[in-house]
Coordinates of C-alpha atoms and ligand atoms in Angstrom, one line a residue:
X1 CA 20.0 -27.3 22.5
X2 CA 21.3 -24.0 20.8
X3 CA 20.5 -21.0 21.4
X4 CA 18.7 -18.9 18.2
X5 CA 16.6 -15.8 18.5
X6 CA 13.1 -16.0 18.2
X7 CA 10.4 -14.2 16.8
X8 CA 7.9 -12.8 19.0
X9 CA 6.6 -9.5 17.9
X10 CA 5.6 -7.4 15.0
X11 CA 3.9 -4.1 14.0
X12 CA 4.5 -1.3 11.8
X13 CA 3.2 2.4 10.9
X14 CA 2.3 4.6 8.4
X15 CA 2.3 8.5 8.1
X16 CA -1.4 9.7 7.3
X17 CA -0.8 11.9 4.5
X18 CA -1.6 9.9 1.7
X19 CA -0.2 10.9 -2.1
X20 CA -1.4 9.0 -5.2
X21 CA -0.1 8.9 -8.7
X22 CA -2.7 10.8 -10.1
X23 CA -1.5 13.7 -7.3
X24 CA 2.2 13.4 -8.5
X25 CA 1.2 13.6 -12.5
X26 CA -0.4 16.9 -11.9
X27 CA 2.8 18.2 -11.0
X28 CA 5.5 16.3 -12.5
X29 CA 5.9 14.4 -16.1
X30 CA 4.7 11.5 -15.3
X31 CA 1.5 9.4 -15.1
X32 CA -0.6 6.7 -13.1
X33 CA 0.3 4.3 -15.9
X34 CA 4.0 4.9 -16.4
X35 CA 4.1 4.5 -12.4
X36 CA 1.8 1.4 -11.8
X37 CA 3.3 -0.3 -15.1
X38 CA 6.9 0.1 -13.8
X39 CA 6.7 -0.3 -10.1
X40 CA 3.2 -1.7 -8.9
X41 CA 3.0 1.2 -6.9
X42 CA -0.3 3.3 -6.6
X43 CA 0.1 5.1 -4.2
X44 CA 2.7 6.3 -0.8
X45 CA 2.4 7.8 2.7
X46 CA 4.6 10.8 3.7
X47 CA 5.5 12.6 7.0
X48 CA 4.1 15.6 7.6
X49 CA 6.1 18.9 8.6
X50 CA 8.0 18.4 11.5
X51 CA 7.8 14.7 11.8
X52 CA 10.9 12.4 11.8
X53 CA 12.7 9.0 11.8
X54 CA 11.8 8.6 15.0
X55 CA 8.0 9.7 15.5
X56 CA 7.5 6.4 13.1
X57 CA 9.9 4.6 14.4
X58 CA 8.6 4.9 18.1
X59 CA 5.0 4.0 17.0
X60 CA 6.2 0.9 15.3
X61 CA 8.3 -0.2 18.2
X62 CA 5.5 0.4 20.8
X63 CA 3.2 -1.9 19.0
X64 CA 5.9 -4.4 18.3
X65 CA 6.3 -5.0 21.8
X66 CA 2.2 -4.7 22.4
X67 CA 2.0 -7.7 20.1
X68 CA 4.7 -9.4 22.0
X69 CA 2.9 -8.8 25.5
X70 CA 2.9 -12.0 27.9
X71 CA 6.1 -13.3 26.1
X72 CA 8.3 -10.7 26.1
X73 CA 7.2 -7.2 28.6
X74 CA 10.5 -5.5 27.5
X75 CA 14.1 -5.4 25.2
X76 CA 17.5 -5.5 26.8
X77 CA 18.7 -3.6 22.9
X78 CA 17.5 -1.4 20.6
X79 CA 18.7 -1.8 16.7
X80 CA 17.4 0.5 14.4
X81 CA 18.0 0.3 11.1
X82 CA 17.5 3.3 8.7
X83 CA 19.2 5.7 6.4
X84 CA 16.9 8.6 7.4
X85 CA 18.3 9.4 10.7
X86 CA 16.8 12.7 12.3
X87 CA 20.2 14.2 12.8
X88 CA 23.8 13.5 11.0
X89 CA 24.7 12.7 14.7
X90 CA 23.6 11.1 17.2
X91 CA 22.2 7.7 16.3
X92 CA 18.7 7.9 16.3
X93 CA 18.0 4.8 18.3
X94 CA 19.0 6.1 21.7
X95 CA 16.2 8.5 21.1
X96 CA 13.3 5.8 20.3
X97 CA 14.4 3.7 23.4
X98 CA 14.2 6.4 25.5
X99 CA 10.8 7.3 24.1
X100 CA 9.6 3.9 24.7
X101 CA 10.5 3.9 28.2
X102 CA 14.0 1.8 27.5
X103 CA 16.6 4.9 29.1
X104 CA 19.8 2.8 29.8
X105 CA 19.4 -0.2 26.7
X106 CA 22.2 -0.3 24.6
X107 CA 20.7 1.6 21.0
X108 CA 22.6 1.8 17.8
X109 CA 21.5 3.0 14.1
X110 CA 22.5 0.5 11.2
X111 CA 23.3 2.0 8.1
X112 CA 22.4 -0.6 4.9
X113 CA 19.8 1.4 3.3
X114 CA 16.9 -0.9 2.3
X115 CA 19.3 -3.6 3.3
X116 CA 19.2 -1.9 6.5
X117 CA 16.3 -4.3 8.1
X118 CA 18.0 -7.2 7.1
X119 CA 21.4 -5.9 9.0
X120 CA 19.5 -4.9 11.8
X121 CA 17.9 -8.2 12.2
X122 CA 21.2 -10.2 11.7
X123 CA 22.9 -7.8 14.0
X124 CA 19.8 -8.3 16.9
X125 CA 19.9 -12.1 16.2
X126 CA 23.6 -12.3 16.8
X127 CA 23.6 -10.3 20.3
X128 CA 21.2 -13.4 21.6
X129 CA 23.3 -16.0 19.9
X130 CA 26.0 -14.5 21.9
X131 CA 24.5 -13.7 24.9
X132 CA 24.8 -9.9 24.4
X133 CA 21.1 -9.6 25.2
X134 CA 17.8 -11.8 25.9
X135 CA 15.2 -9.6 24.1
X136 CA 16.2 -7.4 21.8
X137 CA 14.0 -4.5 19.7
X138 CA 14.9 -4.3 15.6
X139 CA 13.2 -1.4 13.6
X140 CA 13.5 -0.7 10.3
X141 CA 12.5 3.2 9.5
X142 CA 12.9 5.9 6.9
X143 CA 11.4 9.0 5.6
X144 CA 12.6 9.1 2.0
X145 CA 10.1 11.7 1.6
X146 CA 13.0 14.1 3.1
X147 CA 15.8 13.2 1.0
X148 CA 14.2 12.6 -2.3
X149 CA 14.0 15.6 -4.6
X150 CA 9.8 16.2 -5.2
X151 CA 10.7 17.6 -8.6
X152 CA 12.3 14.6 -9.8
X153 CA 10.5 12.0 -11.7
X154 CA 12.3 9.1 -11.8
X155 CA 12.7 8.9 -7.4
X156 CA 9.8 10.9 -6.3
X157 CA 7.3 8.1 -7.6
X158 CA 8.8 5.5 -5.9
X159 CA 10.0 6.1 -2.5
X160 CA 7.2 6.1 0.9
X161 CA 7.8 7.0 4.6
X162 CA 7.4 4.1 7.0
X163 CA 8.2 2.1 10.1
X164 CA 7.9 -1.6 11.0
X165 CA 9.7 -3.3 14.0
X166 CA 9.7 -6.7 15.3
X167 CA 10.8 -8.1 18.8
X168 CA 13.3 -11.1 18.9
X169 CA 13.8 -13.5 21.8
X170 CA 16.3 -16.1 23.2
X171 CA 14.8 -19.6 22.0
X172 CA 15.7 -22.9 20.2
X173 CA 15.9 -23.6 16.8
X174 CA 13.2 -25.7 17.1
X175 CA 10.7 -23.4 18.0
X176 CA 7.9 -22.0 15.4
X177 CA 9.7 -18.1 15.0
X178 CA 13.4 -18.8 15.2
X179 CA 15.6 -17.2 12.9
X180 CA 17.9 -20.1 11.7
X181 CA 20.2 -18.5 9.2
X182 CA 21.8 -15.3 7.7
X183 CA 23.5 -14.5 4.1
X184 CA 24.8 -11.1 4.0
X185 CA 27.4 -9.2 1.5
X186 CA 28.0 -5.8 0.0
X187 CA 29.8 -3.8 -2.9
X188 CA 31.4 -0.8 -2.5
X189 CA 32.6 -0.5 -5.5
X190 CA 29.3 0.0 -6.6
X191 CA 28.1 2.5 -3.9
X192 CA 27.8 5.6 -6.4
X193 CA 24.6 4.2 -7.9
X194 CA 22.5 4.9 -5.4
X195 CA 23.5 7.9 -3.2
X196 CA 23.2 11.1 -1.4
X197 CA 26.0 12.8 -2.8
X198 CA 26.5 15.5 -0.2
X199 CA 26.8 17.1 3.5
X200 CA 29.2 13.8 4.8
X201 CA 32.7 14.1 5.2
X202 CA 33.9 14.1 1.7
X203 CA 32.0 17.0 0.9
X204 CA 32.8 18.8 3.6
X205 CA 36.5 18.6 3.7
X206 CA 36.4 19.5 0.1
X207 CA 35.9 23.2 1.3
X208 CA 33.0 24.3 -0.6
X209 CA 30.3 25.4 0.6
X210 CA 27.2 22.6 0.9
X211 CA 25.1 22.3 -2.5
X212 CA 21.4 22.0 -1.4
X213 CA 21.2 20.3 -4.7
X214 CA 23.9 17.2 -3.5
X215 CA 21.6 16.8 -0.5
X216 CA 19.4 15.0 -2.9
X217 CA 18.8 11.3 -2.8
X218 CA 19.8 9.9 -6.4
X219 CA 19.6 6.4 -8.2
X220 CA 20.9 5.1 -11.4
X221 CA 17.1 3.1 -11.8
X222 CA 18.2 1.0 -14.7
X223 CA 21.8 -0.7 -13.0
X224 CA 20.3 -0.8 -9.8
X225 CA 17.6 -3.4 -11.2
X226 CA 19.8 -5.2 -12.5
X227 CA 21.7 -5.7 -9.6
X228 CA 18.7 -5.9 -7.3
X229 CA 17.4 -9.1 -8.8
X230 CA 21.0 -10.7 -9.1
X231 CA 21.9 -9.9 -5.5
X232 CA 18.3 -11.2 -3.9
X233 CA 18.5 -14.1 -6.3
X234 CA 21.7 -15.1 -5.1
X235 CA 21.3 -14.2 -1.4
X236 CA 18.5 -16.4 -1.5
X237 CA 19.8 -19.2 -2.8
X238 CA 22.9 -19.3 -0.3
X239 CA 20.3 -18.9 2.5
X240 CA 18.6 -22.0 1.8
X241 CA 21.9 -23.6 1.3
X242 CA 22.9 -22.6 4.7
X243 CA 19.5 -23.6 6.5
X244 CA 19.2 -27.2 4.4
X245 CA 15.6 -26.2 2.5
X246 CA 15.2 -26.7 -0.9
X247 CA 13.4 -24.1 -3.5
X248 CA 10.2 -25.8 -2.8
X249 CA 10.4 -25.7 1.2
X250 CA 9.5 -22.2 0.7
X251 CA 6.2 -20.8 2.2
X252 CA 6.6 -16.8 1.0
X253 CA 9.3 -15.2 0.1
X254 CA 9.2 -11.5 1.5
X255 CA 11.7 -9.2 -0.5
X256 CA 12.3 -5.6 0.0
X257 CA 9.4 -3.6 -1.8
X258 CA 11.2 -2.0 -4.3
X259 CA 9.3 -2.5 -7.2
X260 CA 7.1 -5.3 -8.0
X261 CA 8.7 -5.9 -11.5
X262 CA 12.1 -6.9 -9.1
X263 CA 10.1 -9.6 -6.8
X264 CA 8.4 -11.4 -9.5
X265 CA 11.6 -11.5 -11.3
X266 CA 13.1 -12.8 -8.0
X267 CA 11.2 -15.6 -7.1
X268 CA 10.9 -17.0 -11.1
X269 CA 15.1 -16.6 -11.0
X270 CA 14.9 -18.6 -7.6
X271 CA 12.1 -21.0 -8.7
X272 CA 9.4 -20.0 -6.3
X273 CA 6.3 -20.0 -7.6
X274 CA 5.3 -15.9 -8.1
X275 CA 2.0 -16.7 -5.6
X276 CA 4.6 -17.3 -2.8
X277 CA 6.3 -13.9 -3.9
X278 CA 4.7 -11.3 -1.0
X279 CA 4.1 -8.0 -3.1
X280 CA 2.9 -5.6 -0.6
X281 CA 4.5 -2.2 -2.5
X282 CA 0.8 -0.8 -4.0
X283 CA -0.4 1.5 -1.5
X284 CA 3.1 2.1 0.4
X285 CA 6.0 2.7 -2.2
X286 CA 9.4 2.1 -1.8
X287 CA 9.5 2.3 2.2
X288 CA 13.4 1.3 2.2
X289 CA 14.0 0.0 5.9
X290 CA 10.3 -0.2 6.7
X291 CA 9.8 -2.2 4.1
X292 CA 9.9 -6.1 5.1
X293 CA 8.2 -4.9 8.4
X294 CA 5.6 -3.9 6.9
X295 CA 5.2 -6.5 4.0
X296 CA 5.4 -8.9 7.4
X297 CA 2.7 -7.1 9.0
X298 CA 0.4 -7.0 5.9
X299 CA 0.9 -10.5 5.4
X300 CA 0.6 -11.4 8.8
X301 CA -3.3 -9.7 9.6
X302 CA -4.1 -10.7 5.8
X303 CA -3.8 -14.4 6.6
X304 CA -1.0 -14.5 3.9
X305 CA 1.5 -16.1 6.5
X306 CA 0.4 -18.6 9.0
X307 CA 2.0 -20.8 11.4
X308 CA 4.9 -22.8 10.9
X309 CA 5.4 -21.4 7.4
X310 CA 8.7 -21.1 6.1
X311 CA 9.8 -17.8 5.4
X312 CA 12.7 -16.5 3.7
X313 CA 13.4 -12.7 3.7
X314 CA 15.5 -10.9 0.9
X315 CA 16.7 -7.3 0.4
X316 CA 18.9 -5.5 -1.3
X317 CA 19.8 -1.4 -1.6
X318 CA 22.8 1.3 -1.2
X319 CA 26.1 0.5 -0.4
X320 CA 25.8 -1.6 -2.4
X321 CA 24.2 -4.2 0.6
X322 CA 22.1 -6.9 0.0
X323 CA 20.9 -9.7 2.6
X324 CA 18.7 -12.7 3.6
X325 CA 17.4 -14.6 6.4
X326 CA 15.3 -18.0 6.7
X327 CA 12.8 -18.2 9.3
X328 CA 9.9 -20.0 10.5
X329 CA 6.4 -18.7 11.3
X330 CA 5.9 -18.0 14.6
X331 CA 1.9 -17.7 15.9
X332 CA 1.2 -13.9 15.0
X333 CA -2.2 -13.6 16.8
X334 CA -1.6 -10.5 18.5
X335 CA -0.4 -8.5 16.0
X336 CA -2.6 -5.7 14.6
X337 CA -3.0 -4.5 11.2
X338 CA -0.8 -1.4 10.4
X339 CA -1.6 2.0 11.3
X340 CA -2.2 4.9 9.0
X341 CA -1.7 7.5 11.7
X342 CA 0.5 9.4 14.2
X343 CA 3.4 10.7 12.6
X344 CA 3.5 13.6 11.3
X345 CA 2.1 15.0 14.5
X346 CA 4.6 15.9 17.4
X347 CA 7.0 14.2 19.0
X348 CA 5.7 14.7 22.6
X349 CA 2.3 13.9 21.8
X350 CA 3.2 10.4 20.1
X351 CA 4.4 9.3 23.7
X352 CA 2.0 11.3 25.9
Ligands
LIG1 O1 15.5 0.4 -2.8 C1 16.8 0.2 -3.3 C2 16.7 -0.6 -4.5 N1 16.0 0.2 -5.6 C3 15.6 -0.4 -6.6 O2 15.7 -1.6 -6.6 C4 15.0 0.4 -7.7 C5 15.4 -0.3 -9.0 N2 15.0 0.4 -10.2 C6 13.7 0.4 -10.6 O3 12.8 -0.1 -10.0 C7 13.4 0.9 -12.0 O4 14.7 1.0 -12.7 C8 12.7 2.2 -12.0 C9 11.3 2.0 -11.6 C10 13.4 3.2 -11.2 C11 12.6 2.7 -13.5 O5 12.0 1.8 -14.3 P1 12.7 1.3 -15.7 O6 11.8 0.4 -16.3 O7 14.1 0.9 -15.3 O8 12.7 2.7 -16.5 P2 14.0 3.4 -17.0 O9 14.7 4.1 -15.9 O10 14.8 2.6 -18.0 O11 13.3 4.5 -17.9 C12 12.5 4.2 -19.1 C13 12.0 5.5 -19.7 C14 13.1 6.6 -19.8 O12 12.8 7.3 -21.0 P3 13.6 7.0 -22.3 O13 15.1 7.2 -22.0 O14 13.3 5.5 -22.6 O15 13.0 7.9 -23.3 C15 12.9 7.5 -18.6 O16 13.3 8.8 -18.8 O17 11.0 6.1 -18.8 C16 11.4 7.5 -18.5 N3 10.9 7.7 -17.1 C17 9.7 8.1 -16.8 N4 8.6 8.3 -17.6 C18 7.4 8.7 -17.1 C19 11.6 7.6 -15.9 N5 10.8 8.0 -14.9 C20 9.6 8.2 -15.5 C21 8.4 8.6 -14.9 N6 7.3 8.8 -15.7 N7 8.2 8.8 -13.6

């Protein structure tokens, strides 16, 4: 039998501090209708001062691997996907494994944007097909809040601050969990429309001094939809080429929560009925890397997944990146619903 990673744990987090549309249209030119009309969102979490990447990211991870307790009791890796890292250098996954207790684990950042947890997961899933590793950890976690410009009307409505994780083990293909297939591609010709222009290399071998204003996340909205639901569309359909389902195998499809408008679009382009669509995005935003871990967890302690279902996970974001991977349910009992709370408080105190 081959070997395939399996599925085995799950959990996710959200920052307390809660900011609805009706909060952002007292200060910017915008409304709850323009917002909820063109996104499905209502509302978004966002750090607090002083928290990072890695205050979420921790709290996810730790109740990844509570859910997978009696399975899996700890990760030979540490992947963590995100494009909010707390520093330019180091990686920030070092950091979260050694918070969780995993000092000496190989722990490496992986930089797709809200592709990223797709990456992460194809990367973590290759190390056990290769017998890199047995167990491996994959987070997905961002703070968009700190990168997005809070004056600007078209990004600061959309984006959230998140973490999700999930645990992977060495299993069979046969098992209920097992990851059975990848599609992943990318087009950097394209990478200008979504961006944060400055404080990389190219700026600062340029000689000027740092523009605060280039630190700015930016998005050309319009193209970017347009290629979102092209590239998911696509990367969908070669996924269930590779793993041998037809359109109608399909359980739920869990895209990146970008906007709702994209996933309905999506799943009519694929032909899965929109009921199978998971739309998770109202009360979290735009949570980039966080974002399929926590649609997962949603799902999963909202009886929207069950057993044996089969799941196929789509994303899309910067770079350009997009990804997908076809799965099947593994049994989720553990798993609690997702936290509103921690970040956003120190560091030390998350861990004790
Ligand atoms: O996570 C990585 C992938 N990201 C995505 O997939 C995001 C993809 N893009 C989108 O989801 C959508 O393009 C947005 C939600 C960003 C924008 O929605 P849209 O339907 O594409 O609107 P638009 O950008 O075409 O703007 C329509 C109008 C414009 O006004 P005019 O030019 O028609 O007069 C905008 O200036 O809406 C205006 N507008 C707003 N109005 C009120 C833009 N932002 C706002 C706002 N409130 N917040």
């Amino acid at each position: 039998m081959s070997r395939a990673a399996v599925l085995c744990g799950l959990g996710a987090v959200l920052p307390p501090r809660r900011v609805t549309n009706e909060e952002l249209a007292a200060r910017l030119d915008t409304t709850h209708e323009w917002i909820h009309s063109r996104t499905g969102i209502s509302s978004r979490h966002v750090v607090g001062l002083g928290a990072a990447t890695s205050d979420l990211a921790t709290e996810a991870g730790r109740r990844a691997l509570a859910s997978a307790q009696g399975d899996v009791n700890s990760v030979d890796m540490v992947v963590l996907a995100t494009a909010t890292p707390d520093h330019p250098l180091p990686g920030t996954a070092p950091a979260v494994a050694s918070r969780l207790g995993l000092t000496g684990v190989p722990a490496f950042d992986v930089a797709a944007v809200c592709s990223g947890f797709i990456y992460a997961l194809a990367a973590g899933a290759g190390a056990i097909s290769a017998q890199l590793a047995d167990r491996v950890l994959v987070l997905g976690a961002d703070v968009f809040s700190t990168i997005v410009d809070p004056d600007d009307r078209e990004t600061a409505p959309i984006f959230g601050d998140g973490a999700g994780a999930v645990v992977l083990r060495a299993g069979d293909p046969a098992e209920d969990g097992a990851l059975l297939g990848f599609q992943l591609g990318s087009d950097g010709t394209n990478a200008g429309l979504i961006q944060v222009p400055g404080g990389g290399s190219r700026e600062r071998s340029g000689g000027r001094r740092v523009d605060p204003a280039e630190m700015h996340f930016s998005m050309q909205g319009r193209a970017v939809y347009r290629h979102a639901i092209a590239r998911m569309s696509e990367s969908t359909r070669a996924v269930l080429e590779r793993v041998g389902w037809d359109v109608t195998d399909v359980d739920a499809l869990v895209g990146h929560q970008a906007n709702a408008r994209i996933l309905t679009a999506v799943a009519d382009a694929v032909g899965v009925p929109r009921e199978r669509a998971v739309i998770a995005i109202e009360h979290v935003g735009n949570t980039s890397a966080a974002s399929i871990p926590l649609a997962l967890t949603r799902a999963a302690t909202t009886d929207g997944l069950s057993r044996g279902d089969r799941v196929v996970l789509t994303a899309f974001g910067g770079g350009l990146t997009w990804g997908s991977s076809a799965l099947t349910w593994p049994d989720f009992s553990r798993v609690e619903a997702y936290a509103v709370e921690q970040a956003g408080i120190p560091a030390q105190s998350i861990t004790g």
